[in-house]
Amino acid sequence: NAGVTQTPKFQVLKTGQSMTLQCAQDMNHNSMYWYRQDPGMGLRLIYYSASEGTTDKGEVPNGYNVSRLNKREFSLRLESAAPSQTSVYFCASSEKMRLEQYFGPGTRLTVT
Amino acid sequence: GDSVTQMEGPVTLSEEAFLTINCTYTATGYPSLFWYVQYPGEGLQLLLKATKADDKGSNKGFEATYRKETTSFHLEKGSVQVSDSAVYFCALTNQAGTALIFGKGTTLSVSS
């Protein structure tokens, strides 16, 4: 049981480049989330997916898009990376909304 | 809107000292409350939770009680160990039940 996995672990991009962060969970959870973590800011929700086939914006969605590919996978795409998107990105999942969330190990992204 | 306020860190303690990390919240309705822990270089792990007023969550010697009258969920441990050194996050479910709202985190450093 791997739980929540994320790829890649580290990534460096130049301003304007695009990339997709991958997330998968093997716990048969319905809900999945993308957060970013910045120093002194805690975690902030970017997008979430309450169930397969649905996605919704969170607190800081600008500059990002998401795809809920199937029940297991939820990807986050940066179409044109900016230095302000330098952060650590965490994917999480939960059986249902309102229940505890399980987090992946994170992706550390640097945009130069 | 809903929010979580944690005590500023870092908190520096000697091994076997008593730990309190304060957490207060503002919320509409009756959120579930959580403490998560993040060890260096890792994702967040659920430490404990409480889903209704007066519930006490406990795990690995840590405890927190859901106090509706004081809107608090303080984390306590009677005797900390060096291995408890980490960042601790208080969180609650938002009013819509769609995501967690996190505090900014409190860094705990325990020395032997």
CSV table of N, CA and C in Angstrom, one decimal, chain B:
chain,number,residue,atom,x,y,z
B,1,GLY,N,-14.3,34.8,7.2
B,1,GLY,CA,-14.3,33.4,6.8
B,1,GLY,C,-13.7,32.5,7.9
B,2,ASP,N,-13.7,31.2,7.6
B,2,ASP,CA,-13.1,30.3,8.6
B,2,ASP,C,-11.6,30.5,8.6
B,3,SER,N,-11.0,30.3,9.8
B,3,SER,CA,-9.5,30.5,9.9
B,3,SER,C,-9.0,29.8,11.1
B,4,VAL,N,-7.7,29.6,11.2
B,4,VAL,CA,-7.0,28.9,12.3
B,4,VAL,C,-5.8,29.8,12.6
B,5,THR,N,-5.6,30.0,13.9
B,5,THR,CA,-4.5,30.7,14.4
B,5,THR,C,-3.7,29.8,15.4
B,6,GLN,N,-2.4,29.6,15.1
B,6,GLN,CA,-1.5,28.9,15.9
B,6,GLN,C,-0.5,29.8,16.6
B,7,MET,N,0.0,29.3,17.7
B,7,MET,CA,1.0,30.1,18.4
B,7,MET,C,2.3,30.2,17.5
B,8,GLU,N,3.0,31.3,17.5
B,8,GLU,CA,4.2,31.5,16.7
B,8,GLU,C,5.3,30.5,17.3
B,9,GLY,N,6.1,30.0,16.4
B,9,GLY,CA,7.2,29.3,16.9
B,9,GLY,C,8.5,30.1,16.6
B,10,PRO,N,9.7,29.4,16.7
B,10,PRO,CA,9.8,28.0,17.1
B,10,PRO,C,9.6,27.8,18.6
B,11,VAL,N,9.2,26.6,18.9
B,11,VAL,CA,9.2,26.2,20.3
B,11,VAL,C,10.4,25.3,20.6
B,12,THR,N,11.2,25.7,21.6
B,12,THR,CA,12.4,24.9,21.9
B,12,THR,C,12.3,24.3,23.3
B,13,LEU,N,12.4,23.0,23.4
B,13,LEU,CA,12.2,22.3,24.7
B,13,LEU,C,13.3,21.3,24.9
B,14,SER,N,13.5,21.0,26.1
B,14,SER,CA,14.4,19.9,26.5
B,14,SER,C,13.6,18.6,26.5
B,15,GLU,N,14.3,17.5,26.3
B,15,GLU,CA,13.7,16.2,26.3
B,15,GLU,C,13.0,16.0,27.7
B,16,GLU,N,11.8,15.4,27.6
B,16,GLU,CA,10.9,15.1,28.8
B,16,GLU,C,10.2,16.4,29.3
B,17,ALA,N,10.3,17.5,28.6
B,17,ALA,CA,9.5,18.7,29.0
B,17,ALA,C,8.1,18.5,28.6
B,18,PHE,N,7.2,19.3,29.2
B,18,PHE,CA,5.8,19.3,28.8
B,18,PHE,C,5.6,20.3,27.6
B,19,LEU,N,4.7,19.8,26.7
B,19,LEU,CA,4.5,20.6,25.5
B,19,LEU,C,3.1,21.1,25.4
B,20,THR,N,2.9,22.3,25.1
B,20,THR,CA,1.6,22.9,24.7
B,20,THR,C,1.8,23.7,23.4
B,21,ILE,N,1.0,23.4,22.4
B,21,ILE,CA,1.0,24.3,21.2
B,21,ILE,C,-0.5,24.8,21.1
B,22,ASN,N,-0.7,26.1,21.2
B,22,ASN,CA,-2.0,26.6,21.2
B,22,ASN,C,-2.6,26.8,19.8
B,23,CYS,N,-3.9,26.5,19.7
B,23,CYS,CA,-4.6,26.6,18.4
B,23,CYS,C,-6.0,27.1,18.7
B,24,THR,N,-6.4,28.2,18.1
B,24,THR,CA,-7.7,28.7,18.2
B,24,THR,C,-8.3,28.8,16.8
B,25,TYR,N,-9.6,28.8,16.7
B,25,TYR,CA,-10.2,28.8,15.3
B,25,TYR,C,-11.4,29.7,15.3
B,26,THR,N,-11.7,30.1,14.1
B,26,THR,CA,-13.0,30.9,13.8
B,26,THR,C,-13.7,30.1,12.7
B,27,ALA,N,-14.9,29.7,13.0
B,27,ALA,CA,-15.6,28.9,12.0
B,27,ALA,C,-17.1,29.1,12.2
B,28,THR,N,-17.8,28.9,11.1
B,28,THR,CA,-19.3,28.9,11.2
B,28,THR,C,-19.7,27.4,11.2
B,29,GLY,N,-20.6,27.1,12.1
B,29,GLY,CA,-21.0,25.7,12.2
B,29,GLY,C,-20.1,24.9,13.1
B,30,TYR,N,-20.0,23.6,12.8
B,30,TYR,CA,-19.3,22.7,13.7
B,30,TYR,C,-18.3,21.9,12.9
B,31,PRO,N,-17.1,22.5,12.7
B,31,PRO,CA,-16.1,21.9,11.9
B,31,PRO,C,-15.4,20.7,12.7
B,32,SER,N,-14.8,19.8,11.9
B,32,SER,CA,-13.9,18.8,12.5
B,32,SER,C,-12.6,19.5,12.7
B,33,LEU,N,-11.8,19.1,13.7
B,33,LEU,CA,-10.5,19.7,14.0
B,33,LEU,C,-9.4,18.6,13.9
B,34,PHE,N,-8.2,19.0,13.4
B,34,PHE,CA,-7.1,18.1,13.2
B,34,PHE,C,-5.8,18.7,13.6
B,35,TRP,N,-4.9,17.8,14.0
B,35,TRP,CA,-3.5,18.2,14.1
B,35,TRP,C,-2.7,17.3,13.2
B,36,TYR,N,-1.9,17.9,12.4
B,36,TYR,CA,-1.0,17.2,11.5
B,36,TYR,C,0.4,17.5,11.9
B,37,VAL,N,1.3,16.5,11.6
B,37,VAL,CA,2.7,16.7,11.9
B,37,VAL,C,3.5,16.5,10.6
B,38,GLN,N,4.5,17.3,10.4
B,38,GLN,CA,5.4,17.2,9.2
B,38,GLN,C,6.8,17.1,9.7
B,39,TYR,N,7.4,16.0,9.4
B,39,TYR,CA,8.8,15.8,9.7
B,39,TYR,C,9.7,16.3,8.6
B,40,PRO,N,10.9,16.7,8.8
B,40,PRO,CA,11.7,17.3,7.8
B,40,PRO,C,11.8,16.5,6.5
B,41,GLY,N,11.5,17.2,5.4
B,41,GLY,CA,11.5,16.6,4.1
B,41,GLY,C,10.4,15.6,3.7
B,42,GLU,N,9.4,15.6,4.6
B,42,GLU,CA,8.3,14.7,4.3
B,42,GLU,C,6.9,15.4,4.2
B,43,GLY,N,5.9,14.7,3.8
B,43,GLY,CA,4.6,15.2,3.7
B,43,GLY,C,3.9,15.3,5.1
B,44,LEU,N,2.7,15.7,5.2
B,44,LEU,CA,2.0,15.8,6.4
B,44,LEU,C,1.4,14.5,6.8
B,45,GLN,N,1.4,14.2,8.1
B,45,GLN,CA,0.8,13.0,8.6
B,45,GLN,C,-0.3,13.4,9.6
B,46,LEU,N,-1.4,12.8,9.6
B,46,LEU,CA,-2.4,13.0,10.6
B,46,LEU,C,-1.9,12.6,11.9
B,47,LEU,N,-2.0,13.4,12.9
B,47,LEU,CA,-1.6,13.1,14.3
B,47,LEU,C,-2.8,12.7,15.1
B,48,LEU,N,-3.8,13.6,15.1
B,48,LEU,CA,-5.1,13.2,15.8
B,48,LEU,C,-6.2,14.1,15.3
B,49,LYS,N,-7.4,13.8,15.7
B,49,LYS,CA,-8.6,14.5,15.2
B,49,LYS,C,-9.7,14.5,16.3
B,50,ALA,N,-10.6,15.4,16.1
B,50,ALA,CA,-11.8,15.5,17.0
B,50,ALA,C,-12.9,16.0,16.1
B,51,THR,N,-14.1,15.4,16.2
B,51,THR,CA,-15.2,15.7,15.2
B,51,THR,C,-16.3,16.5,15.9
B,52,LYS,N,-16.4,16.5,17.2
B,52,LYS,CA,-17.4,17.3,17.9
B,52,LYS,C,-16.9,17.8,19.2
B,53,ALA,N,-17.7,18.8,19.7
B,53,ALA,CA,-17.3,19.5,20.9
B,53,ALA,C,-17.1,18.5,22.1
B,54,ASP,N,-16.0,18.7,22.9
B,54,ASP,CA,-15.6,17.9,24.0
B,54,ASP,C,-15.0,16.6,23.7
B,55,ASP,N,-14.9,16.3,22.4
B,55,ASP,CA,-14.1,15.1,22.0
B,55,ASP,C,-12.6,15.4,22.3
B,56,LYS,N,-11.9,14.3,22.7
B,56,LYS,CA,-10.5,14.4,22.9
B,56,LYS,C,-9.9,13.4,21.9
B,57,GLY,N,-9.0,14.0,21.1
B,57,GLY,CA,-8.2,13.2,20.2
B,57,GLY,C,-6.9,12.9,20.8
B,58,SER,N,-6.3,11.7,20.6
B,58,SER,CA,-5.1,11.3,21.2
B,58,SER,C,-4.3,10.3,20.3
B,59,ASN,N,-3.0,10.4,20.3
B,59,ASN,CA,-2.2,9.5,19.5
B,59,ASN,C,-0.7,9.7,19.9
B,60,LYS,N,0.1,8.7,20.1
B,60,LYS,CA,1.5,8.7,20.3
B,60,LYS,C,1.8,9.7,21.5
B,61,GLY,N,0.9,9.7,22.5
B,61,GLY,CA,1.2,10.5,23.7
B,61,GLY,C,0.7,12.0,23.6
B,62,PHE,N,0.3,12.4,22.4
B,62,PHE,CA,-0.3,13.7,22.2
B,62,PHE,C,-1.8,13.7,22.4
B,63,GLU,N,-2.3,14.8,22.9
B,63,GLU,CA,-3.7,14.9,23.1
B,63,GLU,C,-4.2,16.3,22.7
B,64,ALA,N,-5.4,16.4,22.3
B,64,ALA,CA,-6.1,17.7,22.1
B,64,ALA,C,-7.6,17.6,22.3
B,65,THR,N,-8.2,18.6,23.0
B,65,THR,CA,-9.6,18.5,23.3
B,65,THR,C,-10.3,19.6,22.5
B,66,TYR,N,-11.4,19.3,21.9
B,66,TYR,CA,-12.2,20.2,21.1
B,66,TYR,C,-13.0,21.0,22.1
B,67,ARG,N,-12.7,22.3,22.2
B,67,ARG,CA,-13.4,23.2,23.2
B,67,ARG,C,-14.2,24.2,22.4
B,68,LYS,N,-15.5,24.0,22.3
B,68,LYS,CA,-16.3,24.9,21.6
B,68,LYS,C,-16.4,26.3,22.2
B,69,GLU,N,-16.5,26.3,23.6
B,69,GLU,CA,-16.7,27.5,24.3
B,69,GLU,C,-15.6,28.5,24.2
B,70,THR,N,-14.4,27.9,24.0
B,70,THR,CA,-13.2,28.8,23.8
B,70,THR,C,-12.6,28.7,22.4
B,71,THR,N,-13.3,28.1,21.5
B,71,THR,CA,-12.9,27.8,20.1
B,71,THR,C,-11.4,27.5,20.1
B,72,SER,N,-11.1,26.4,20.8
B,72,SER,CA,-9.6,26.1,20.9
B,72,SER,C,-9.5,24.6,20.7
B,73,PHE,N,-8.3,24.2,20.3
B,73,PHE,CA,-7.9,22.8,20.1
B,73,PHE,C,-6.4,22.7,20.4
B,74,HIS,N,-6.0,22.9,21.6
B,74,HIS,CA,-4.6,23.0,22.0
B,74,HIS,C,-3.9,21.6,22.0
B,75,LEU,N,-2.8,21.5,21.5
B,75,LEU,CA,-2.0,20.2,21.4
B,75,LEU,C,-1.1,20.1,22.7
B,76,GLU,N,-1.2,19.0,23.3
B,76,GLU,CA,-0.3,18.8,24.5
B,76,GLU,C,0.3,17.4,24.5
B,77,LYS,N,1.5,17.4,25.1
B,77,LYS,CA,2.2,16.1,25.4
B,77,LYS,C,2.9,16.2,26.7
B,78,GLY,N,2.9,15.2,27.5
B,78,GLY,CA,3.4,15.3,28.8
B,78,GLY,C,4.9,15.2,28.9
B,79,SER,N,5.5,14.5,27.9
B,79,SER,CA,7.0,14.3,28.0
B,79,SER,C,7.5,14.2,26.5
B,80,VAL,N,8.1,15.3,26.0
B,80,VAL,CA,8.5,15.2,24.6
B,80,VAL,C,9.8,14.5,24.4
B,81,GLN,N,10.0,14.0,23.2
B,81,GLN,CA,11.3,13.3,22.9
B,81,GLN,C,11.9,14.0,21.7
B,82,VAL,N,13.2,13.8,21.5
B,82,VAL,CA,13.9,14.4,20.4
B,82,VAL,C,13.2,14.1,19.1
B,83,SER,N,12.7,12.8,19.0
B,83,SER,CA,12.0,12.4,17.8
B,83,SER,C,10.7,13.2,17.5
B,84,ASP,N,10.2,14.0,18.4
B,84,ASP,CA,9.0,14.8,18.2
B,84,ASP,C,9.3,16.1,17.5
B,85,SER,N,10.6,16.4,17.3
B,85,SER,CA,11.0,17.6,16.6
B,85,SER,C,10.4,17.6,15.1
B,86,ALA,N,9.6,18.6,14.8
B,86,ALA,CA,8.8,18.6,13.6
B,86,ALA,C,8.0,19.9,13.5
B,87,VAL,N,7.3,20.0,12.4
B,87,VAL,CA,6.4,21.2,12.3
B,87,VAL,C,4.9,20.6,12.6
B,88,TYR,N,4.2,21.3,13.4
B,88,TYR,CA,2.8,20.9,13.7
B,88,TYR,C,1.8,21.9,13.2
B,89,PHE,N,0.8,21.3,12.5
B,89,PHE,CA,-0.2,22.1,11.9
B,89,PHE,C,-1.6,21.8,12.5
B,90,CYS,N,-2.3,22.9,12.9
B,90,CYS,CA,-3.7,22.7,13.3
B,90,CYS,C,-4.5,23.0,12.1
B,91,ALA,N,-5.7,22.3,11.9
B,91,ALA,CA,-6.5,22.5,10.7
B,91,ALA,C,-8.0,22.2,11.1
B,92,LEU,N,-8.8,22.8,10.3
B,92,LEU,CA,-10.3,22.5,10.4
B,92,LEU,C,-10.9,22.3,9.0
B,93,THR,N,-12.0,21.7,9.0
B,93,THR,CA,-12.8,21.6,7.8
B,93,THR,C,-13.5,22.9,7.5
B,94,ASN,N,-13.5,23.3,6.3
B,94,ASN,CA,-14.2,24.6,6.0
B,94,ASN,C,-15.7,24.4,6.1
B,95,GLN,N,-16.4,25.5,6.0
B,95,GLN,CA,-17.9,25.5,6.2
B,95,GLN,C,-18.5,24.6,5.2
B,96,ALA,N,-18.1,24.6,4.0
B,96,ALA,CA,-18.7,23.8,2.9
B,96,ALA,C,-18.3,22.4,3.0
B,97,GLY,N,-17.3,22.1,3.9
B,97,GLY,CA,-16.8,20.7,4.0
B,97,GLY,C,-16.0,20.2,2.8
B,98,THR,N,-15.5,21.2,2.0
B,98,THR,CA,-14.8,20.8,0.8
B,98,THR,C,-13.3,20.7,1.0
B,99,ALA,N,-12.7,21.2,2.1
B,99,ALA,CA,-11.3,21.2,2.2
B,99,ALA,C,-10.9,21.5,3.6
B,100,LEU,N,-9.6,21.4,3.9
B,100,LEU,CA,-9.1,21.8,5.2
B,100,LEU,C,-8.5,23.2,5.1
B,101,ILE,N,-8.6,23.9,6.2
B,101,ILE,CA,-8.0,25.2,6.4
B,101,ILE,C,-6.9,25.0,7.4
B,102,PHE,N,-5.7,25.3,7.1
B,102,PHE,CA,-4.5,25.1,7.9
B,102,PHE,C,-4.1,26.4,8.6
B,103,GLY,N,-3.5,26.2,9.9
B,103,GLY,CA,-2.8,27.2,10.5
B,103,GLY,C,-1.4,27.3,9.8
B,104,LYS,N,-0.6,28.3,10.2
B,104,LYS,CA,0.7,28.5,9.6
B,104,LYS,C,1.8,27.5,10.0
B,105,GLY,N,1.5,26.7,11.0
B,105,GLY,CA,2.4,25.7,11.5
B,105,GLY,C,3.3,26.3,12.7
B,106,THR,N,3.7,25.4,13.6
B,106,THR,CA,4.5,25.7,14.7
B,106,THR,C,5.7,24.7,14.7
B,107,THR,N,6.9,25.2,14.6
B,107,THR,CA,8.1,24.4,14.6
B,107,THR,C,8.5,24.0,16.0
B,108,LEU,N,8.6,22.7,16.3
B,108,LEU,CA,9.1,22.2,17.6
B,108,LEU,C,10.4,21.7,17.5
B,109,SER,N,11.3,22.1,18.4
B,109,SER,CA,12.7,21.6,18.4
B,109,SER,C,13.0,21.0,19.8
B,110,VAL,N,13.3,19.8,19.9
B,110,VAL,CA,13.5,19.1,21.2
B,110,VAL,C,15.0,18.7,21.3
B,111,SER,N,15.7,19.1,22.3
B,111,SER,CA,17.1,18.8,22.4
B,111,SER,C,17.3,17.8,23.6
B,112,SER,N,18.3,17.0,23.5
B,112,SER,CA,18.6,16.0,24.6
B,112,SER,C,19.5,16.5,25.6
